[in-house]
Amino acid sequence: QLQLQESGPGLVKPSETLSLTCTVSGGSISNSNYYWAWIRQPPGKGLEWIGSIHYRGSTYSNPSLKSRVAISVDTSRNQFSLNLNLVTAADTAVYSCARLKGYGDQEGAFDIWGQGTLVTVSS
Amino acid sequence: QSALTQPASVSGSPGQSITISCTGTSSNVGSYNFVSWYQQHPGKAPKVMIYEGSKRPSGVSNRFSGSKSGNTASLTISGLQAEDEADYYCCLYTGGSTSVLFGGGTKVTV
């Protein structure tokens, strides 16, 4: 059964870059039918899509974050990563990776999620 | 402020039915059929309950149903149970992963 696991620092200083990696296990990231996404949730608030990537490298980002977001994929390691630069306290959130069905049945559904990791922006 | 508007809270008694609305515009909800709904219990990852507006994934109770009319999508929970108490989010996918919008979330109290 496919699983996702986020990893990275839990504390980032203001103005620095938040870097997270999502490791895909139990299946291949190189599946044409799926995108791989990052979603965040500030404490006590709702979900916010950050962006998505296809294993072939095409990326899409939330317009509100686009200038600060970079998403990459490493098919050899079955991983994809998020870099968010110039962070502020407003970027404090639980960051989750998820699988997004891009084509076919269940198109548009985030069907598998990681457990999420809390990243705090503070000096 | 989310592009998709949901009521902040909805409550109901066990056995009753409730409906959560997700209102967008003719440019988003009104133009695309890829609306999904997620249930999130405290401290847990979201779980997809409805996809493509009205379809249920395998394993999801048939007490959950989805629909869409114009610019508004809806999630109905019938035969409300204590375990249904959670936060619910609507989500719109505009195809090709070009854009994803989440609603602000609705807290359901049983």
PDB file of C-alpha atoms in Angstrom:
ATOM      1  CA  GLN A   1       0.000   0.000   0.000  1.00  0.00           C
ATOM      2  CA  LEU A   2       1.406   3.345  -1.065  1.00  0.00           C
ATOM      3  CA  GLN A   3       2.450   5.671   1.743  1.00  0.00           C
ATOM      4  CA  LEU A   4       3.817   9.210   1.930  1.00  0.00           C
ATOM      5  CA  GLN A   5       6.162  10.547   4.600  1.00  0.00           C
ATOM      6  CA  GLU A   6       7.279  14.139   5.056  1.00  0.00           C
ATOM      7  CA  SER A   7      10.701  15.003   6.445  1.00  0.00           C
ATOM      8  CA  GLY A   8      12.586  18.187   7.196  1.00  0.00           C
ATOM      9  CA  PRO A   9      13.333  20.769   9.887  1.00  0.00           C
ATOM     10  CA  GLY A  10      10.583  21.636  12.325  1.00  0.00           C
ATOM     11  CA  LEU A  11      11.946  25.118  12.964  1.00  0.00           C
ATOM     12  CA  VAL A  12      12.959  27.715  10.386  1.00  0.00           C
ATOM     13  CA  LYS A  13      14.139  31.269  10.993  1.00  0.00           C
ATOM     14  CA  PRO A  14      12.328  34.234   9.431  1.00  0.00           C
ATOM     15  CA  SER A  15      13.590  35.211   5.963  1.00  0.00           C
ATOM     16  CA  GLU A  16      15.184  31.782   5.467  1.00  0.00           C
ATOM     17  CA  THR A  17      14.054  28.895   3.254  1.00  0.00           C
ATOM     18  CA  LEU A  18      11.721  26.118   4.371  1.00  0.00           C
ATOM     19  CA  SER A  19      12.748  22.805   2.801  1.00  0.00           C
ATOM     20  CA  LEU A  20      10.740  19.601   3.018  1.00  0.00           C
ATOM     21  CA  THR A  21      10.913  16.222   1.291  1.00  0.00           C
ATOM     22  CA  CYS A  22       8.153  13.700   0.762  1.00  0.00           C
ATOM     23  CA  THR A  23       9.198  10.067   0.353  1.00  0.00           C
ATOM     24  CA  VAL A  24       6.861   7.761  -1.536  1.00  0.00           C
ATOM     25  CA  SER A  25       6.950   4.115  -0.449  1.00  0.00           C
ATOM     26  CA  GLY A  26       4.986   1.070  -1.536  1.00  0.00           C
ATOM     27  CA  GLY A  27       4.614   2.356  -5.092  1.00  0.00           C
ATOM     28  CA  SER A  28       6.248   4.401  -7.816  1.00  0.00           C
ATOM     29  CA  ILE A  29       6.196   8.153  -8.137  1.00  0.00           C
ATOM     30  CA  SER A  30       6.535   7.664 -11.896  1.00  0.00           C
ATOM     31  CA  ASN A  31       2.866   7.161 -12.677  1.00  0.00           C
ATOM     32  CA  SER A  32       1.398   9.312 -15.438  1.00  0.00           C
ATOM     33  CA  ASN A  33      -2.021   9.456 -13.828  1.00  0.00           C
ATOM     34  CA  TYR A  34      -0.937  11.297 -10.700  1.00  0.00           C
ATOM     35  CA  TYR A  35       0.448  14.582  -9.510  1.00  0.00           C
ATOM     36  CA  TRP A  36       2.256  14.970  -6.212  1.00  0.00           C
ATOM     37  CA  ALA A  37       1.200  17.871  -4.070  1.00  0.00           C
ATOM     38  CA  TRP A  38       2.060  19.981  -1.063  1.00  0.00           C
ATOM     39  CA  ILE A  39      -0.734  21.315   1.152  1.00  0.00           C
ATOM     40  CA  ARG A  40      -0.433  23.261   4.362  1.00  0.00           C
ATOM     41  CA  GLN A  41      -2.689  24.030   7.310  1.00  0.00           C
ATOM     42  CA  PRO A  42      -1.879  26.831   9.767  1.00  0.00           C
ATOM     43  CA  PRO A  43      -2.754  25.969  13.373  1.00  0.00           C
ATOM     44  CA  GLY A  44      -6.525  26.135  13.813  1.00  0.00           C
ATOM     45  CA  LYS A  45      -7.097  27.135  10.201  1.00  0.00           C
ATOM     46  CA  GLY A  46      -8.072  25.553   6.902  1.00  0.00           C
ATOM     47  CA  LEU A  47      -6.253  23.758   4.121  1.00  0.00           C
ATOM     48  CA  GLU A  48      -4.222  25.618   1.521  1.00  0.00           C
ATOM     49  CA  TRP A  49      -2.862  24.054  -1.670  1.00  0.00           C
ATOM     50  CA  ILE A  50       0.759  25.076  -2.193  1.00  0.00           C
ATOM     51  CA  GLY A  51       1.512  23.351  -5.474  1.00  0.00           C
ATOM     52  CA  SER A  52       1.812  20.125  -7.444  1.00  0.00           C
ATOM     53  CA  ILE A  53       4.340  18.353  -9.634  1.00  0.00           C
ATOM     54  CA  HIS A  54       4.162  15.571 -12.189  1.00  0.00           C
ATOM     55  CA  TYR A  55       6.963  13.009 -12.306  1.00  0.00           C
ATOM     56  CA  ARG A  56       7.890  14.354 -15.734  1.00  0.00           C
ATOM     57  CA  GLY A  57       8.626  17.691 -14.073  1.00  0.00           C
ATOM     58  CA  SER A  58       5.695  19.987 -14.863  1.00  0.00           C
ATOM     59  CA  THR A  59       4.814  22.088 -11.828  1.00  0.00           C
ATOM     60  CA  TYR A  60       1.867  24.222 -10.759  1.00  0.00           C
ATOM     61  CA  SER A  61       1.683  26.561  -7.776  1.00  0.00           C
ATOM     62  CA  ASN A  62      -0.817  28.588  -5.824  1.00  0.00           C
ATOM     63  CA  PRO A  63      -0.677  32.087  -7.321  1.00  0.00           C
ATOM     64  CA  SER A  64      -0.464  33.588  -3.829  1.00  0.00           C
ATOM     65  CA  LEU A  65       2.771  31.688  -3.140  1.00  0.00           C
ATOM     66  CA  LYS A  66       4.153  31.200  -6.625  1.00  0.00           C
ATOM     67  CA  SER A  67       7.004  33.712  -6.331  1.00  0.00           C
ATOM     68  CA  ARG A  68       8.378  31.922  -3.247  1.00  0.00           C
ATOM     69  CA  VAL A  69       7.706  28.262  -4.093  1.00  0.00           C
ATOM     70  CA  ALA A  70       9.853  25.691  -5.830  1.00  0.00           C
ATOM     71  CA  ILE A  71       8.772  22.058  -6.153  1.00  0.00           C
ATOM     72  CA  SER A  72      11.052  19.366  -7.555  1.00  0.00           C
ATOM     73  CA  VAL A  73      10.953  15.613  -8.084  1.00  0.00           C
ATOM     74  CA  ASP A  74      13.646  12.934  -7.828  1.00  0.00           C
ATOM     75  CA  THR A  75      12.326   9.799  -9.479  1.00  0.00           C
ATOM     76  CA  SER A  76      15.468   7.796  -8.626  1.00  0.00           C
ATOM     77  CA  ARG A  77      14.735   8.296  -4.934  1.00  0.00           C
ATOM     78  CA  ASN A  78      10.941   8.233  -5.279  1.00  0.00           C
ATOM     79  CA  GLN A  79      10.804  11.636  -3.618  1.00  0.00           C
ATOM     80  CA  PHE A  80       9.527  15.112  -4.259  1.00  0.00           C
ATOM     81  CA  SER A  81      10.481  18.272  -2.426  1.00  0.00           C
ATOM     82  CA  LEU A  82       9.259  21.717  -1.455  1.00  0.00           C
ATOM     83  CA  ASN A  83      11.285  24.873  -1.024  1.00  0.00           C
ATOM     84  CA  LEU A  84       9.519  27.972   0.291  1.00  0.00           C
ATOM     85  CA  ASN A  85      11.762  30.987   0.611  1.00  0.00           C
ATOM     86  CA  LEU A  86      11.602  34.235   2.576  1.00  0.00           C
ATOM     87  CA  VAL A  87       9.403  32.676   5.222  1.00  0.00           C
ATOM     88  CA  THR A  88       7.593  34.653   7.903  1.00  0.00           C
ATOM     89  CA  ALA A  89       5.552  33.675  10.946  1.00  0.00           C
ATOM     90  CA  ALA A  90       2.531  33.452   8.630  1.00  0.00           C
ATOM     91  CA  ASP A  91       4.127  30.385   7.035  1.00  0.00           C
ATOM     92  CA  THR A  92       3.938  28.442  10.310  1.00  0.00           C
ATOM     93  CA  ALA A  93       1.744  25.436   9.531  1.00  0.00           C
ATOM     94  CA  VAL A  94       1.440  21.689   9.273  1.00  0.00           C
ATOM     95  CA  TYR A  95       2.823  20.827   5.846  1.00  0.00           C
ATOM     96  CA  SER A  96       1.483  17.694   4.186  1.00  0.00           C
ATOM     97  CA  CYS A  97       2.282  15.908   0.984  1.00  0.00           C
ATOM     98  CA  ALA A  98      -0.475  14.170  -0.918  1.00  0.00           C
ATOM     99  CA  ARG A  99      -1.174  12.258  -4.103  1.00  0.00           C
ATOM    100  CA  LEU A 100      -3.514  13.956  -6.563  1.00  0.00           C
ATOM    101  CA  LYS A 101      -5.281  11.934  -9.249  1.00  0.00           C
ATOM    102  CA  GLY A 102      -4.725  13.863 -12.434  1.00  0.00           C
ATOM    103  CA  TYR A 103      -6.474  11.673 -14.974  1.00  0.00           C
ATOM    104  CA  GLY A 104      -9.119   8.992 -15.097  1.00  0.00           C
ATOM    105  CA  ASP A 105     -11.311   7.737 -12.294  1.00  0.00           C
ATOM    106  CA  GLN A 106     -11.158   9.895  -9.157  1.00  0.00           C
ATOM    107  CA  GLU A 107      -9.674  12.762 -11.121  1.00  0.00           C
ATOM    108  CA  GLY A 108      -9.098  15.732  -8.869  1.00  0.00           C
ATOM    109  CA  ALA A 109      -9.062  13.773  -5.617  1.00  0.00           C
ATOM    110  CA  PHE A 110      -6.256  13.815  -3.090  1.00  0.00           C
ATOM    111  CA  ASP A 111      -6.510  10.130  -2.298  1.00  0.00           C
ATOM    112  CA  ILE A 112      -3.408   9.519  -0.192  1.00  0.00           C
ATOM    113  CA  TRP A 113      -1.916  11.896   2.381  1.00  0.00           C
ATOM    114  CA  GLY A 114       1.173  11.957   4.527  1.00  0.00           C
ATOM    115  CA  GLN A 115       0.732  12.442   8.256  1.00  0.00           C
ATOM    116  CA  GLY A 116       1.937  16.035   8.032  1.00  0.00           C
ATOM    117  CA  THR A 117       4.809  17.814   9.750  1.00  0.00           C
ATOM    118  CA  LEU A 118       4.613  21.008  11.786  1.00  0.00           C
ATOM    119  CA  VAL A 119       6.993  23.719  10.654  1.00  0.00           C
ATOM    120  CA  THR A 120       7.361  26.731  12.914  1.00  0.00           C
ATOM    121  CA  VAL A 121       8.890  29.970  11.681  1.00  0.00           C
ATOM    122  CA  SER A 122      10.588  31.700  14.586  1.00  0.00           C
ATOM    123  CA  SER A 123      13.911  33.213  15.501  1.00  0.00           C
TER     124      SER A 123
ATOM    125  CA  GLN B   1     -10.419  34.527   2.557  1.00  0.00           C
ATOM    126  CA  SER B   2     -11.072  31.347   0.590  1.00  0.00           C
ATOM    127  CA  ALA B   3     -12.324  31.476  -2.976  1.00  0.00           C
ATOM    128  CA  LEU B   4     -14.818  28.768  -1.998  1.00  0.00           C
ATOM    129  CA  THR B   5     -17.209  29.719   0.810  1.00  0.00           C
ATOM    130  CA  GLN B   6     -18.388  27.218   3.378  1.00  0.00           C
ATOM    131  CA  PRO B   7     -20.387  27.818   6.565  1.00  0.00           C
ATOM    132  CA  ALA B   8     -18.110  27.873   9.587  1.00  0.00           C
ATOM    133  CA  SER B   9     -20.199  25.358  11.471  1.00  0.00           C
ATOM    134  CA  VAL B  10     -23.162  23.033  11.088  1.00  0.00           C
ATOM    135  CA  SER B  11     -24.730  20.944  13.813  1.00  0.00           C
ATOM    136  CA  GLY B  12     -27.274  18.170  14.000  1.00  0.00           C
ATOM    137  CA  SER B  13     -28.589  15.460  16.254  1.00  0.00           C
ATOM    138  CA  PRO B  14     -27.817  11.757  15.810  1.00  0.00           C
ATOM    139  CA  GLY B  15     -29.910  10.296  13.024  1.00  0.00           C
ATOM    140  CA  GLN B  16     -30.620  13.646  11.386  1.00  0.00           C
ATOM    141  CA  SER B  17     -29.355  14.846   8.016  1.00  0.00           C
ATOM    142  CA  ILE B  18     -27.214  17.901   7.446  1.00  0.00           C
ATOM    143  CA  THR B  19     -25.984  19.656   4.326  1.00  0.00           C
ATOM    144  CA  ILE B  20     -22.776  21.639   3.929  1.00  0.00           C
ATOM    145  CA  SER B  21     -22.603  24.124   1.093  1.00  0.00           C
ATOM    146  CA  CYS B  22     -19.561  25.190  -0.890  1.00  0.00           C
ATOM    147  CA  THR B  23     -20.188  28.309  -2.909  1.00  0.00           C
ATOM    148  CA  GLY B  24     -17.930  29.598  -5.639  1.00  0.00           C
ATOM    149  CA  THR B  25     -18.446  31.497  -8.860  1.00  0.00           C
ATOM    150  CA  SER B  26     -19.277  30.761 -12.471  1.00  0.00           C
ATOM    151  CA  SER B  27     -15.503  30.769 -13.127  1.00  0.00           C
ATOM    152  CA  ASN B  28     -14.690  27.987 -10.699  1.00  0.00           C
ATOM    153  CA  VAL B  29     -17.399  25.731  -9.246  1.00  0.00           C
ATOM    154  CA  GLY B  30     -19.787  26.636 -12.026  1.00  0.00           C
ATOM    155  CA  SER B  31     -17.311  25.630 -14.718  1.00  0.00           C
ATOM    156  CA  TYR B  32     -15.727  22.444 -13.400  1.00  0.00           C
ATOM    157  CA  ASN B  33     -17.043  19.107 -12.151  1.00  0.00           C
ATOM    158  CA  PHE B  34     -14.028  18.054 -10.123  1.00  0.00           C
ATOM    159  CA  VAL B  35     -15.321  18.896  -6.665  1.00  0.00           C
ATOM    160  CA  SER B  36     -14.123  16.698  -3.831  1.00  0.00           C
ATOM    161  CA  TRP B  37     -14.946  16.685  -0.141  1.00  0.00           C
ATOM    162  CA  TYR B  38     -12.619  15.807   2.748  1.00  0.00           C
ATOM    163  CA  GLN B  39     -13.278  14.797   6.324  1.00  0.00           C
ATOM    164  CA  GLN B  40     -10.628  15.695   8.885  1.00  0.00           C
ATOM    165  CA  HIS B  41     -10.647  14.593  12.497  1.00  0.00           C
ATOM    166  CA  PRO B  42      -8.419  16.511  14.954  1.00  0.00           C
ATOM    167  CA  GLY B  43      -4.760  15.731  14.487  1.00  0.00           C
ATOM    168  CA  LYS B  44      -5.452  13.456  11.530  1.00  0.00           C
ATOM    169  CA  ALA B  45      -4.867  13.671   7.803  1.00  0.00           C
ATOM    170  CA  PRO B  46      -7.873  14.565   5.634  1.00  0.00           C
ATOM    171  CA  LYS B  47      -9.802  11.697   4.050  1.00  0.00           C
ATOM    172  CA  VAL B  48     -11.570  11.959   0.714  1.00  0.00           C
ATOM    173  CA  MET B  49     -15.302  11.317   1.084  1.00  0.00           C
ATOM    174  CA  ILE B  50     -16.608  12.464  -2.295  1.00  0.00           C
ATOM    175  CA  TYR B  51     -14.891  13.034  -5.637  1.00  0.00           C
ATOM    176  CA  GLU B  52     -16.085  14.338  -9.006  1.00  0.00           C
ATOM    177  CA  GLY B  53     -18.927  16.045  -7.198  1.00  0.00           C
ATOM    178  CA  SER B  54     -21.000  13.009  -6.288  1.00  0.00           C
ATOM    179  CA  LYS B  55     -18.959   9.811  -6.360  1.00  0.00           C
ATOM    180  CA  ARG B  56     -17.911   7.914  -3.246  1.00  0.00           C
ATOM    181  CA  PRO B  57     -14.570   6.121  -2.946  1.00  0.00           C
ATOM    182  CA  SER B  58     -14.670   2.489  -1.968  1.00  0.00           C
ATOM    183  CA  GLY B  59     -15.161   2.148   1.770  1.00  0.00           C
ATOM    184  CA  VAL B  60     -16.939   5.450   2.331  1.00  0.00           C
ATOM    185  CA  SER B  61     -20.382   5.115   3.864  1.00  0.00           C
ATOM    186  CA  ASN B  62     -23.364   5.727   1.569  1.00  0.00           C
ATOM    187  CA  ARG B  63     -24.616   8.157   4.234  1.00  0.00           C
ATOM    188  CA  PHE B  64     -22.348  10.667   2.498  1.00  0.00           C
ATOM    189  CA  SER B  65     -23.555  12.143  -0.769  1.00  0.00           C
ATOM    190  CA  GLY B  66     -22.538  15.062  -2.947  1.00  0.00           C
ATOM    191  CA  SER B  67     -24.211  17.238  -5.519  1.00  0.00           C
ATOM    192  CA  LYS B  68     -23.783  20.465  -7.430  1.00  0.00           C
ATOM    193  CA  SER B  69     -26.142  23.124  -8.657  1.00  0.00           C
ATOM    194  CA  GLY B  70     -24.827  26.131 -10.495  1.00  0.00           C
ATOM    195  CA  ASN B  71     -22.018  27.696  -8.513  1.00  0.00           C
ATOM    196  CA  THR B  72     -22.672  25.723  -5.338  1.00  0.00           C
ATOM    197  CA  ALA B  73     -21.574  22.217  -4.413  1.00  0.00           C
ATOM    198  CA  SER B  74     -23.058  20.423  -1.437  1.00  0.00           C
ATOM    199  CA  LEU B  75     -22.211  17.551   0.882  1.00  0.00           C
ATOM    200  CA  THR B  76     -25.079  15.823   2.683  1.00  0.00           C
ATOM    201  CA  ILE B  77     -24.570  13.522   5.629  1.00  0.00           C
ATOM    202  CA  SER B  78     -27.630  11.460   6.426  1.00  0.00           C
ATOM    203  CA  GLY B  79     -28.226   9.380   9.547  1.00  0.00           C
ATOM    204  CA  LEU B  80     -25.755  11.545  11.444  1.00  0.00           C
ATOM    205  CA  GLN B  81     -23.486   9.611  13.803  1.00  0.00           C
ATOM    206  CA  ALA B  82     -21.118  10.701  16.561  1.00  0.00           C
ATOM    207  CA  GLU B  83     -18.140   9.634  14.445  1.00  0.00           C
ATOM    208  CA  ASP B  84     -19.132  12.151  11.767  1.00  0.00           C
ATOM    209  CA  GLU B  85     -18.112  15.001  14.072  1.00  0.00           C
ATOM    210  CA  ALA B  86     -15.144  16.505  12.243  1.00  0.00           C
ATOM    211  CA  ASP B  87     -14.063  19.320   9.948  1.00  0.00           C
ATOM    212  CA  TYR B  88     -15.140  19.083   6.309  1.00  0.00           C
ATOM    213  CA  TYR B  89     -13.485  20.798   3.363  1.00  0.00           C
ATOM    214  CA  CYS B  90     -14.610  21.172  -0.209  1.00  0.00           C
ATOM    215  CA  CYS B  91     -11.997  21.279  -2.933  1.00  0.00           C
ATOM    216  CA  LEU B  92     -12.106  22.236  -6.593  1.00  0.00           C
ATOM    217  CA  TYR B  93      -9.626  20.905  -9.156  1.00  0.00           C
ATOM    218  CA  THR B  94      -9.564  22.713 -12.472  1.00  0.00           C
ATOM    219  CA  GLY B  95      -7.883  19.976 -14.465  1.00  0.00           C
ATOM    220  CA  GLY B  96      -4.260  19.369 -15.428  1.00  0.00           C
ATOM    221  CA  SER B  97      -3.341  20.257 -11.854  1.00  0.00           C
ATOM    222  CA  THR B  98      -3.288  23.858 -12.975  1.00  0.00           C
ATOM    223  CA  SER B  99      -5.212  25.038  -9.945  1.00  0.00           C
ATOM    224  CA  VAL B 100      -6.665  23.704  -6.738  1.00  0.00           C
ATOM    225  CA  LEU B 101      -8.954  25.644  -4.423  1.00  0.00           C
ATOM    226  CA  PHE B 102     -10.043  24.636  -0.943  1.00  0.00           C
ATOM    227  CA  GLY B 103     -13.026  25.950   0.928  1.00  0.00           C
ATOM    228  CA  GLY B 104     -12.523  27.448   4.360  1.00  0.00           C
ATOM    229  CA  GLY B 105     -13.842  24.374   6.123  1.00  0.00           C
ATOM    230  CA  THR B 106     -16.958  23.542   8.136  1.00  0.00           C
ATOM    231  CA  LYS B 107     -16.979  22.151  11.648  1.00  0.00           C
ATOM    232  CA  VAL B 108     -19.704  19.561  12.035  1.00  0.00           C
ATOM    233  CA  THR B 109     -20.989  18.996  15.556  1.00  0.00           C
ATOM    234  CA  VAL B 110     -23.168  16.026  16.384  1.00  0.00           C
TER     235      VAL B 110
END
